[in-house]
Coordinates of C-alpha atoms in Angstrom, one line a residue:
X9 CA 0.0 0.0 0.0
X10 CA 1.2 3.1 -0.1
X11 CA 0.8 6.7 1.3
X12 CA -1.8 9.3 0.5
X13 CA 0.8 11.7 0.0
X14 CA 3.1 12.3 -3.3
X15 CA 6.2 13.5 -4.3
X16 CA 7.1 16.8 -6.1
X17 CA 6.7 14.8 -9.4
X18 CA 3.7 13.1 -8.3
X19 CA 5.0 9.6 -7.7
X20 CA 3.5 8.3 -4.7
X21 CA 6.0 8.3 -1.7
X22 CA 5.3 5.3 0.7
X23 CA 5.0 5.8 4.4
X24 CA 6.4 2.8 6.2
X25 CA 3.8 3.6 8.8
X26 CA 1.3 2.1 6.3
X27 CA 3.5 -0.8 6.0
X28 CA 3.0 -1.4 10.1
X29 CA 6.2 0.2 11.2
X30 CA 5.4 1.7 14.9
X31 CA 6.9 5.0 16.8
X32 CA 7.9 2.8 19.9
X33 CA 10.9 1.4 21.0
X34 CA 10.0 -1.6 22.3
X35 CA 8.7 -3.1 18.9
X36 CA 10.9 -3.8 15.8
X37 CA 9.9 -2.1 13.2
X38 CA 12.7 -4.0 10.5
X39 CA 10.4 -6.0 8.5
X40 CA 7.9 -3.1 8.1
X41 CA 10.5 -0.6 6.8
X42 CA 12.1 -3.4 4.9
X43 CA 8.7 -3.9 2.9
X44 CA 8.5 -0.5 2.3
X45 CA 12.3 -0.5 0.2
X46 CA 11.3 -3.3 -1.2
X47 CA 7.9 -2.1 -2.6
X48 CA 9.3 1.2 -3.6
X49 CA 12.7 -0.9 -5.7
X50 CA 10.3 -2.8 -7.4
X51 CA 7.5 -0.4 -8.9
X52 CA 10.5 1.7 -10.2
X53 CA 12.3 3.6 -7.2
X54 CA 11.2 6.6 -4.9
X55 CA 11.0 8.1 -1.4
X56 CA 10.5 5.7 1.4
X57 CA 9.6 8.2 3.9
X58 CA 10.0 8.0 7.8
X59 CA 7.5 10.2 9.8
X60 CA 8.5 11.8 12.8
X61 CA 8.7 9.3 15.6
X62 CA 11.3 6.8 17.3
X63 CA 11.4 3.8 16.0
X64 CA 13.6 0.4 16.2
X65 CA 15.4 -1.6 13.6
X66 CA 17.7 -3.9 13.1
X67 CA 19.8 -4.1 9.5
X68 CA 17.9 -2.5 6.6
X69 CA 18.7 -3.0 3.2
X70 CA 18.7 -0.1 0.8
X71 CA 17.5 -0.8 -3.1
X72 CA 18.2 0.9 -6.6
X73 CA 16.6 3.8 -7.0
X74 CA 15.2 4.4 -3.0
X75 CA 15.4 7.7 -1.3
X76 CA 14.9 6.7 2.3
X77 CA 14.1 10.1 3.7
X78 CA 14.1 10.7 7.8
X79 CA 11.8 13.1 8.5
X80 CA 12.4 16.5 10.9
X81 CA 11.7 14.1 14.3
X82 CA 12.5 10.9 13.3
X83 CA 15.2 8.4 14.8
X84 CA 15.5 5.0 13.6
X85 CA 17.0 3.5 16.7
X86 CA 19.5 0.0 16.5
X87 CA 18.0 -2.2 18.0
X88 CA 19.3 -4.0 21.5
X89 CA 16.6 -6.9 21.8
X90 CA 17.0 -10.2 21.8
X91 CA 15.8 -12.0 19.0
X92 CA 12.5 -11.9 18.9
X93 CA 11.7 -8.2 19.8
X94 CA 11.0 -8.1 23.3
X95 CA 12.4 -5.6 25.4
X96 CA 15.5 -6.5 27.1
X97 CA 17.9 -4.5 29.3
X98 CA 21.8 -5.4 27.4
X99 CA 24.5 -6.2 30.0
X100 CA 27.9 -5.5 29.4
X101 CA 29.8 -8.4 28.1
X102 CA 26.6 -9.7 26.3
X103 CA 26.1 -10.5 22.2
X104 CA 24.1 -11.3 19.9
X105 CA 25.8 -13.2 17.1
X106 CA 22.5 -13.4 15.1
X107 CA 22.3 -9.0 14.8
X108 CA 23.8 -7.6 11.6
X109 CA 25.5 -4.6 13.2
X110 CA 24.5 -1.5 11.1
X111 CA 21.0 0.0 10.8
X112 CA 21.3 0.7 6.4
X113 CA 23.2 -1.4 4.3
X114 CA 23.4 -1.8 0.4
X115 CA 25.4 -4.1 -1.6
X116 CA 26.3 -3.2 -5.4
X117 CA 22.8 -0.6 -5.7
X118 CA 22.7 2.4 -7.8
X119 CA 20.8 5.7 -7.0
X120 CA 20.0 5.4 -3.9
X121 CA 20.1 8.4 -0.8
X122 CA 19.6 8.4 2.2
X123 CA 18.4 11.8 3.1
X124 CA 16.1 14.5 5.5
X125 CA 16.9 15.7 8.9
X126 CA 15.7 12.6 11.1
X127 CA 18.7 10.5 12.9
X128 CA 20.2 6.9 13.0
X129 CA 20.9 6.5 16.3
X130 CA 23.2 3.9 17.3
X131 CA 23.1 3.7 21.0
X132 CA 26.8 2.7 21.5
X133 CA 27.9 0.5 24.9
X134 CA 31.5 0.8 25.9
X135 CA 32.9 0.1 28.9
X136 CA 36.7 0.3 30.5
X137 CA 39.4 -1.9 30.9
X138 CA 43.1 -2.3 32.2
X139 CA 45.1 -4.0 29.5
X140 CA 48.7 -5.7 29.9
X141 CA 51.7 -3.7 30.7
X142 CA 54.0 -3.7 27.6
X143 CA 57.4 -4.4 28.8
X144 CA 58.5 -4.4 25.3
X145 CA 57.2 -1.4 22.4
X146 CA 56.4 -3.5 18.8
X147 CA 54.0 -0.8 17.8
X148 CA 56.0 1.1 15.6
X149 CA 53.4 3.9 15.1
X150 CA 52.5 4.3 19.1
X151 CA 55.3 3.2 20.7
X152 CA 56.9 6.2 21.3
X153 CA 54.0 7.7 23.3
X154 CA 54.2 4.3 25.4
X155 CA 57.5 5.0 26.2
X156 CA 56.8 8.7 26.5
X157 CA 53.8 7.7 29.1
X158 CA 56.5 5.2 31.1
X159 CA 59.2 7.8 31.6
X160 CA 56.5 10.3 32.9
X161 CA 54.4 7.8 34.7
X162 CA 51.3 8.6 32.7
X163 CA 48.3 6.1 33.0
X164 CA 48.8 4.2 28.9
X165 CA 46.9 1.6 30.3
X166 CA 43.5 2.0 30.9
X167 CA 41.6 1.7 27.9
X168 CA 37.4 1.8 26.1
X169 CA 36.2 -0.8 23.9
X170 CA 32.5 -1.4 22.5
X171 CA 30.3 -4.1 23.7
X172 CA 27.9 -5.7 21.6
X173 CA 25.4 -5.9 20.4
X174 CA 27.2 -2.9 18.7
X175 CA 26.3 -0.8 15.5
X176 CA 27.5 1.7 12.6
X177 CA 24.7 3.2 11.3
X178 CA 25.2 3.1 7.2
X179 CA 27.8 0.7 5.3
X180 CA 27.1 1.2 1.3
X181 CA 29.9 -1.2 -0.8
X182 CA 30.4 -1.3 -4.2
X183 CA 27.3 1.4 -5.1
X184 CA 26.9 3.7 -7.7
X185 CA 25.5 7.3 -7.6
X186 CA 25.2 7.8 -3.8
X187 CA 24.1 10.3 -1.2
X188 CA 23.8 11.4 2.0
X189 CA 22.2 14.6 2.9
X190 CA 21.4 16.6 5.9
X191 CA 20.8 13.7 8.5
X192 CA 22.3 13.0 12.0
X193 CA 24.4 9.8 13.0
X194 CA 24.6 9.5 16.7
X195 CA 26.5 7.2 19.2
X196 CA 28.1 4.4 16.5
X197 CA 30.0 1.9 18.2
X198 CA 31.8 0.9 15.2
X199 CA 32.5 3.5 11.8
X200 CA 29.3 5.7 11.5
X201 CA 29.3 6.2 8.2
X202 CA 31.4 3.5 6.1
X203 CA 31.5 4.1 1.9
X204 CA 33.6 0.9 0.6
X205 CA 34.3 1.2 -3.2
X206 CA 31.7 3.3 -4.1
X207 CA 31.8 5.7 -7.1
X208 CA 30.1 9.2 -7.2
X209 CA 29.2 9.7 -3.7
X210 CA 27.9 13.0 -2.8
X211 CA 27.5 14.0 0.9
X212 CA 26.6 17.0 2.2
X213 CA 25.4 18.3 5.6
X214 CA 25.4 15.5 7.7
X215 CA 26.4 16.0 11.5
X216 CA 27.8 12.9 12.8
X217 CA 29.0 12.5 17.0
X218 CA 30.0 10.4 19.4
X219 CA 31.4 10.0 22.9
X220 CA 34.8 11.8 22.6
X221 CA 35.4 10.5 25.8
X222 CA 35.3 6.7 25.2
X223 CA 34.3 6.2 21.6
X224 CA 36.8 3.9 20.2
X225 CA 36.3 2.9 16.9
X226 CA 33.6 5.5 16.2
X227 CA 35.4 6.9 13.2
X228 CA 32.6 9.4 11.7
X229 CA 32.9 9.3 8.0
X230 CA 35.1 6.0 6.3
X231 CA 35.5 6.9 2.8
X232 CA 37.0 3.3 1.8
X233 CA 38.3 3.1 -2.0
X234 CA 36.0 5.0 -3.6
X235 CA 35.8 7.5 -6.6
X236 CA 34.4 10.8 -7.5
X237 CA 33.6 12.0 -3.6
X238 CA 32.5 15.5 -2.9
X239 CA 32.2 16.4 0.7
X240 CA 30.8 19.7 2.0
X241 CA 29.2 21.5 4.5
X242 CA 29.8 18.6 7.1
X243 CA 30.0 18.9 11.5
X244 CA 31.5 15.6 12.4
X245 CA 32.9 15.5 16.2
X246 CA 33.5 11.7 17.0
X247 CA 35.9 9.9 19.7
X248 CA 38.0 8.2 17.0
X249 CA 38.9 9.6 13.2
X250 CA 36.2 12.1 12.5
X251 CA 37.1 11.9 8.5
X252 CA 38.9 9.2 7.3
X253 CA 40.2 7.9 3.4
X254 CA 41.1 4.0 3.6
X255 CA 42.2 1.8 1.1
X256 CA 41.7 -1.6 2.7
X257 CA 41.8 -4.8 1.3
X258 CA 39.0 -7.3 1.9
X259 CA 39.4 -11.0 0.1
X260 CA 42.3 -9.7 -1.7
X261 CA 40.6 -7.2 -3.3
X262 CA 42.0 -3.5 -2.8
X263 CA 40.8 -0.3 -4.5
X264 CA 42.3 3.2 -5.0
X265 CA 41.1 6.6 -3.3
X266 CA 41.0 9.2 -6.1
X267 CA 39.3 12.6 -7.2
X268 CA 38.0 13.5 -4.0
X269 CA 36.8 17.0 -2.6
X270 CA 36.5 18.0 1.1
X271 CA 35.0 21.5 1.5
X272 CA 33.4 23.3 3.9
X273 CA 33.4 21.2 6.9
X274 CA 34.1 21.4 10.7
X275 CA 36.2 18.6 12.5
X276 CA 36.4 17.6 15.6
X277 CA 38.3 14.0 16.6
X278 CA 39.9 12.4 19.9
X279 CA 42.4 10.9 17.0
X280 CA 42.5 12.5 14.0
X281 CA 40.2 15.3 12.6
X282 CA 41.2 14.1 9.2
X283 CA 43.5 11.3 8.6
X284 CA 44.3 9.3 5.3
X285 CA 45.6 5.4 6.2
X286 CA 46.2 3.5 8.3
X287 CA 44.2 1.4 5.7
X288 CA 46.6 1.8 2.8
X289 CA 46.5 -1.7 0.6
X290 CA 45.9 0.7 -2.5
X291 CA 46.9 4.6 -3.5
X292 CA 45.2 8.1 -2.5
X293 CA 45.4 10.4 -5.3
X294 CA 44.1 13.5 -7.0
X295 CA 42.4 14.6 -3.7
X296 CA 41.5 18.6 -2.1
X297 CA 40.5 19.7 1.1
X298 CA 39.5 23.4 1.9
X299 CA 38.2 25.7 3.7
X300 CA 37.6 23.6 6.5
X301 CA 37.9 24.3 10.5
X302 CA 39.6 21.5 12.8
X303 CA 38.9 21.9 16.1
X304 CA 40.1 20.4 19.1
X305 CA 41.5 17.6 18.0
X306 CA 44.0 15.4 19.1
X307 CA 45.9 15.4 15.7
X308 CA 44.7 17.7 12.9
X309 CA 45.7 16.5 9.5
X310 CA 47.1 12.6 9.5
X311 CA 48.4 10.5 6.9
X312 CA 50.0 7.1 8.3
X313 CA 51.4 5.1 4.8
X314 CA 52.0 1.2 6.0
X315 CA 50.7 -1.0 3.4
X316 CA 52.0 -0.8 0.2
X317 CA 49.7 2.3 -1.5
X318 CA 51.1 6.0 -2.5
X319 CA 49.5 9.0 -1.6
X320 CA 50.0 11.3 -4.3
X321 CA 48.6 15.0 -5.5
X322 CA 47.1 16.1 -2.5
X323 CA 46.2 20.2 -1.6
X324 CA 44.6 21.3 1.6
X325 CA 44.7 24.9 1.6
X326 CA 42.5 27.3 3.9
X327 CA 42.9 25.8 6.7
X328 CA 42.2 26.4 10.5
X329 CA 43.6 24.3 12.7
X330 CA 43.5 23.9 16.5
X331 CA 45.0 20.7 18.6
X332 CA 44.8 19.7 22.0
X333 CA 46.3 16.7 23.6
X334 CA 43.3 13.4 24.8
X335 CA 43.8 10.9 27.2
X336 CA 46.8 9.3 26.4
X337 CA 45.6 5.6 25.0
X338 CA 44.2 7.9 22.0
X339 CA 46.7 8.3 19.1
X340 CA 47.4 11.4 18.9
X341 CA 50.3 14.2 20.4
X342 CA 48.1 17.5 20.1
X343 CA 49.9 17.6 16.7
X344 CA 48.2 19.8 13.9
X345 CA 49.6 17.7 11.1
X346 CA 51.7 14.6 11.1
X347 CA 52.8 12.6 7.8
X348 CA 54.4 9.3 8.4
X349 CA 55.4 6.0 6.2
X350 CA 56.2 2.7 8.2
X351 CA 55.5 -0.7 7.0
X352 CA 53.4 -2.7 9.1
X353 CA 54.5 -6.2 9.9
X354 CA 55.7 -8.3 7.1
X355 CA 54.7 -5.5 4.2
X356 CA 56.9 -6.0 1.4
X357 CA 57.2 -1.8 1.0
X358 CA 55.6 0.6 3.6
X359 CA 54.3 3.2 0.3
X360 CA 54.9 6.5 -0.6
X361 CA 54.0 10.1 -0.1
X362 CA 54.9 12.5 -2.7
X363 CA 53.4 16.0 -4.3
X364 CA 51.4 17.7 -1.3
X365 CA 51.2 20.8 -0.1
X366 CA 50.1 23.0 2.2
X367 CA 48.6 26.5 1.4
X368 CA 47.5 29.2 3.8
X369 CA 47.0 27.3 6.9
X370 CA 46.7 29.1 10.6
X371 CA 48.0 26.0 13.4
X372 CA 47.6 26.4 16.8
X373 CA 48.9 22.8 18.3
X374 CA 50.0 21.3 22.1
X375 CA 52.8 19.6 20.1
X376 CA 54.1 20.7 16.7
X377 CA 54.2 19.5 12.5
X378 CA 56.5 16.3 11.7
X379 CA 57.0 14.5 8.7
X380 CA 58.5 11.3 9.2
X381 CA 60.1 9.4 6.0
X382 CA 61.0 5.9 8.3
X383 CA 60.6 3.0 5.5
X384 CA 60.8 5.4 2.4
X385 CA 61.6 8.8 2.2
X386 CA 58.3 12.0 1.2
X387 CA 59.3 13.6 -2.0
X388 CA 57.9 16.9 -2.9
X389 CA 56.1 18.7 0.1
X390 CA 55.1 22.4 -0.2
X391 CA 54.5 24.9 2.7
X392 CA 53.3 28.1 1.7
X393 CA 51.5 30.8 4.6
X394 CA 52.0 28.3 7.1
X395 CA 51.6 30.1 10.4
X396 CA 52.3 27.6 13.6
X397 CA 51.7 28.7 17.3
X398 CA 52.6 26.1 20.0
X399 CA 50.9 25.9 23.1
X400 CA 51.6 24.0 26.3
X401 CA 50.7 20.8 26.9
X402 CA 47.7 19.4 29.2
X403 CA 49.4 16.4 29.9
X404 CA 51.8 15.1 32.2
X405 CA 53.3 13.3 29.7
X406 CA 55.2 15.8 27.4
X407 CA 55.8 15.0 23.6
X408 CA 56.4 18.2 22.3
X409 CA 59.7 18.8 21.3
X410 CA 60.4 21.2 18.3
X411 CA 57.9 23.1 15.9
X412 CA 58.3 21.5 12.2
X413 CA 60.3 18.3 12.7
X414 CA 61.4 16.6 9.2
X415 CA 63.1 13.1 8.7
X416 CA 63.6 11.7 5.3
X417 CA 62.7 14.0 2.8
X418 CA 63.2 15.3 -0.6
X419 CA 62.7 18.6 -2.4
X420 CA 61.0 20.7 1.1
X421 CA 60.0 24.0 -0.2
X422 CA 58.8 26.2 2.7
X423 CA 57.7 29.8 1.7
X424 CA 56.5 32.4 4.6
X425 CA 56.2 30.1 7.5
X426 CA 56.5 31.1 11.0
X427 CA 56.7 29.2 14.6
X428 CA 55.3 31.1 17.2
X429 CA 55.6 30.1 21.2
X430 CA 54.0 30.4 24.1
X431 CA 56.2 32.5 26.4
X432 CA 54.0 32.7 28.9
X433 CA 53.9 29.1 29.6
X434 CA 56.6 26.9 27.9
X435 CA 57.4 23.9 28.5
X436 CA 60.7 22.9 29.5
X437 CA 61.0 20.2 26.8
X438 CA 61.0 22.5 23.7
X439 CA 63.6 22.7 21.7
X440 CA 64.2 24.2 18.0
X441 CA 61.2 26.1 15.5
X442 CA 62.6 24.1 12.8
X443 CA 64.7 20.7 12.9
X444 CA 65.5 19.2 9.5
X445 CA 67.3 15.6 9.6
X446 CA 68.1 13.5 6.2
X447 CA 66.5 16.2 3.9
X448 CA 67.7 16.1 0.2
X449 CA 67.0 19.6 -1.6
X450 CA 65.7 22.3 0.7
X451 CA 64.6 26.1 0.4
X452 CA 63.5 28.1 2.6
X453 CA 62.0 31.6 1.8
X454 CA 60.9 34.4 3.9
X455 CA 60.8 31.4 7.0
X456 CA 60.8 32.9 10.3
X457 CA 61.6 30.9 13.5
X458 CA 63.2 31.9 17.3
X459 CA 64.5 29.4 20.0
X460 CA 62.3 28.3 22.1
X461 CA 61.8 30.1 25.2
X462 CA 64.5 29.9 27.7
X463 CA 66.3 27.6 25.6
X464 CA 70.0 27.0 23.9
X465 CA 68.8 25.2 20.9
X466 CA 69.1 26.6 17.8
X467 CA 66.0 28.1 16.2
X468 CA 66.6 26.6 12.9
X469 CA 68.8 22.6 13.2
X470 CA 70.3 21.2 10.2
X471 CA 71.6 17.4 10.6
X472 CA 72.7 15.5 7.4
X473 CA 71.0 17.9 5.2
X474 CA 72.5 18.6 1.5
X475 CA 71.3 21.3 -1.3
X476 CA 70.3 23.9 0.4
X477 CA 68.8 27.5 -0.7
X478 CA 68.0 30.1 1.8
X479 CA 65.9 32.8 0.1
X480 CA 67.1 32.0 -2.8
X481 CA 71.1 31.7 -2.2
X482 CA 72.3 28.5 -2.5
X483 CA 74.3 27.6 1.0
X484 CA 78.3 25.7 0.4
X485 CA 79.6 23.0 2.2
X486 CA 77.5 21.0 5.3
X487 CA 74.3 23.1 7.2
X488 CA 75.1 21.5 9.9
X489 CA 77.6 24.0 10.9
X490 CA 75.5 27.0 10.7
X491 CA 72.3 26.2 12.8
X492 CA 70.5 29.5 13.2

């Protein structure tokens, strides 16, 4: 049956209220919604429409051709029962094997949105725990900050992790043709909003959150090998990554990140705001982010190569960027932007990053900028307007060190950049505005650093650095014997 109203065009759009779906939740309403897709897939597509109300659902499946559309007041609720749909209280500790854990799925559809300012409410369960004591660091990405946390006797061990039943609320693979507009995602236990190999996605005002306190793995949007993305307009504040490009590899099969646009969005993250990796079977290419506000984040812009894939022909430009350090089992240093390649495990090659650069970008950060070469070197970075002001740390366990640290790099162009500190407060472990180790071909132009406050180091360190030009005049024999 379908609804008494119509669409703009006059194609009927089909209340799943008429399809016995009920605003309470202590029923299911799955099977009624479901009908509702299905109907509306096969007499040619259309709006599914949710009325205001709170309802519950287990897994939904999304058809060609379906708009489901969440009205103003409506919150399609994952469901906690048992089987069966009575109402149960959920312990800690307890599962349900039999739950597929995301409230809309769709497998190889085209056309399809999901859409309207109603929310998929997740209703995430985490609780705390104490894991072992690492005696010995093998996490080459994190094992610093264990070993940071040791020396300061910082509390690395107390952890968060999701109890199930637990839920993300939409995981599209291999669609065609998607969006996602104006809706709310609330309280995910697992990635909110996961796109695997899709091609033209378009998403657009969505406002995505979660606990920032204790929502591990409640990354807000996954964009997983897909093509032709355009992101704008977006308020995503989540525990873990709040915008994330993976390339993972699932049965063997990999796929590339390319031509995608990130504009006009606010980011918030207990990890990192935006981060591309640690997922990186395949390469990240032809990709912009702009105009875009990080804010209070534990690490600002993040790319962490380990699996093979390049990231090449990256811009992020217009950038506002403010870091503060999280508890310390997070990942993160209060860093505004950190670039890393490491291999993980038995990886024949860790990747590459080459071709990216940074245009008029305003930093304030608890720690500072490093780009880390460690299993093959970054080739071709560009800093111009980069302004960086370092703050103090709210931690006991201090990371901060210098302002822009490079390792393993080639062909570092740095135009009007600037390191400012905080002399009112600085931290005794500070060292130099700039530190450049293992570089191959740098220039610096109009680049304006002091010591730290307090401090002997050098504003400006040089250590195995060759070709060098300093606003424009090429410098003779070794930089390491002229720190400024």
């Amino acid at each position: 049956m379908t609804a008494a109203i119509r669409g703009n065009a006059g194609a009927p759009v089909y209340n799943i209220k008429d399809y016995g779906a009920v605003a309470d939740t202590t029923q299911l309403s799955t099977a009624a919604i479901q009908r509702a897709i299905d109907e509306r897939h096969a007499n040619g597509g259309g709006v599914v429409w949710v009325p205001g109300g709170d309802y519950l659902t287990t897994a939904l499946v999304l058809k060609s051709n379906v708009n489901l559309h969440l009205d103003a007041g409506s919150t399609l609720y994952a469901s906690l029962l048992k089987s069966g749909g009575k109402s149960k209280k959920v312990k800690l500790g307890a599962s349900d094997a039999s739950e597929t854990h995301v409230i809309v799925m769709a497998l190889d559809a085209e056309n399809i949105s999901i859409t309207g300012t109603g929310a998929l409410h997740c209703q995430a369960i985490r609780e705390s725990y104490q894991r072992e004591r690492q005696f010995e660091v093998t996490d080459s990405v994190t094992g610093r900050e264990v070993v940071n946390a040791e020396k300061y006797g910082a509390d690395y061990l107390t952890k968060y992790r999701r109890v199930d039943p637990s839920y993300g609320a939409i995981n599209l693979t291999n669609c065609t043709n998607v969006r996602i507009k104006d809706i709310e995602v609330i309280e995910s236990s697992f990635w909110s909003v996961h796109l695997q190999w899709c091609d033209r996605v378009f998403v657009e005002g969505i406002h995505i959150r979660s606990s920032s306190a204790d929502g591990v793995n409640s990354d807000g949007l996954d964009i997983d090998g897909c093509s032709n993305v355009l992101i704008n307009n977006c308020v995503i504040n989540t525990g873990d990554d709040a915008l994330c490009l993976k390339t993972t590899k699932s049965k063997g099969i990999t796929r590339p990140c390319r031509w995608i646009t990130v504009t006009n969005c606010i980011l918030t993250s207990s990890s990192a705001a935006l981060k591309l990796g640690t997922e990186s079977h395949a390469d990240f290419e032809h990709i912009t982010v702009s105009n875009c506000v990080i804010n209070d984040a534990n690490r600002g812009l993040n790319m962490i190569i380990r699996d093979g894939g390049s990231v090449r022909n990256v811009i992020f430009s217009d950038l506002v960027i403010n870091t503060v350090r999280k508890a310390t089992f997070w990942w993160g240093n209060g860093d505004p932007l950190w670039l890393t390649i490491q291999r993980r495990d038995d990886i024949p090659a860790a990747g590459t990053i080459e071709n990216v650069t940074f245009n008029n970008i305003i930093a304030h950060g608890q720690s500072g900028v490093r780009l880390e070469g460690f299993d093959n070197r970054i080739k071709n970075i560009r800093f111009t307007n980069f302004q960086l002001f370092m703050h103090p740390e709210n931690a006991i366990d201090k990371r901060s060190r210098n302002g822009f640290l490079f390792y393993g790099v080639d062909n570092l162009r740095m135009v009007d950049c600037s390191v400012s500190w905080n002399e009112e407060k600085p931290e005794q472990e500070w060292e130099s505005a700039y530190y450049f180790e293992h570089i191959n071909r740098l220039q610096l132009i109009r680049t304006e650093g002091e010591q730290a406050p307090g401090k002997n180091y050098p504003a400006f360190r040089f250590n195995r650095v060759e070709d060098v030009k300093i606003d424009g005049k090429a410098i003779s024999g070794s930089p390491d014997k002229f720190n400024l």
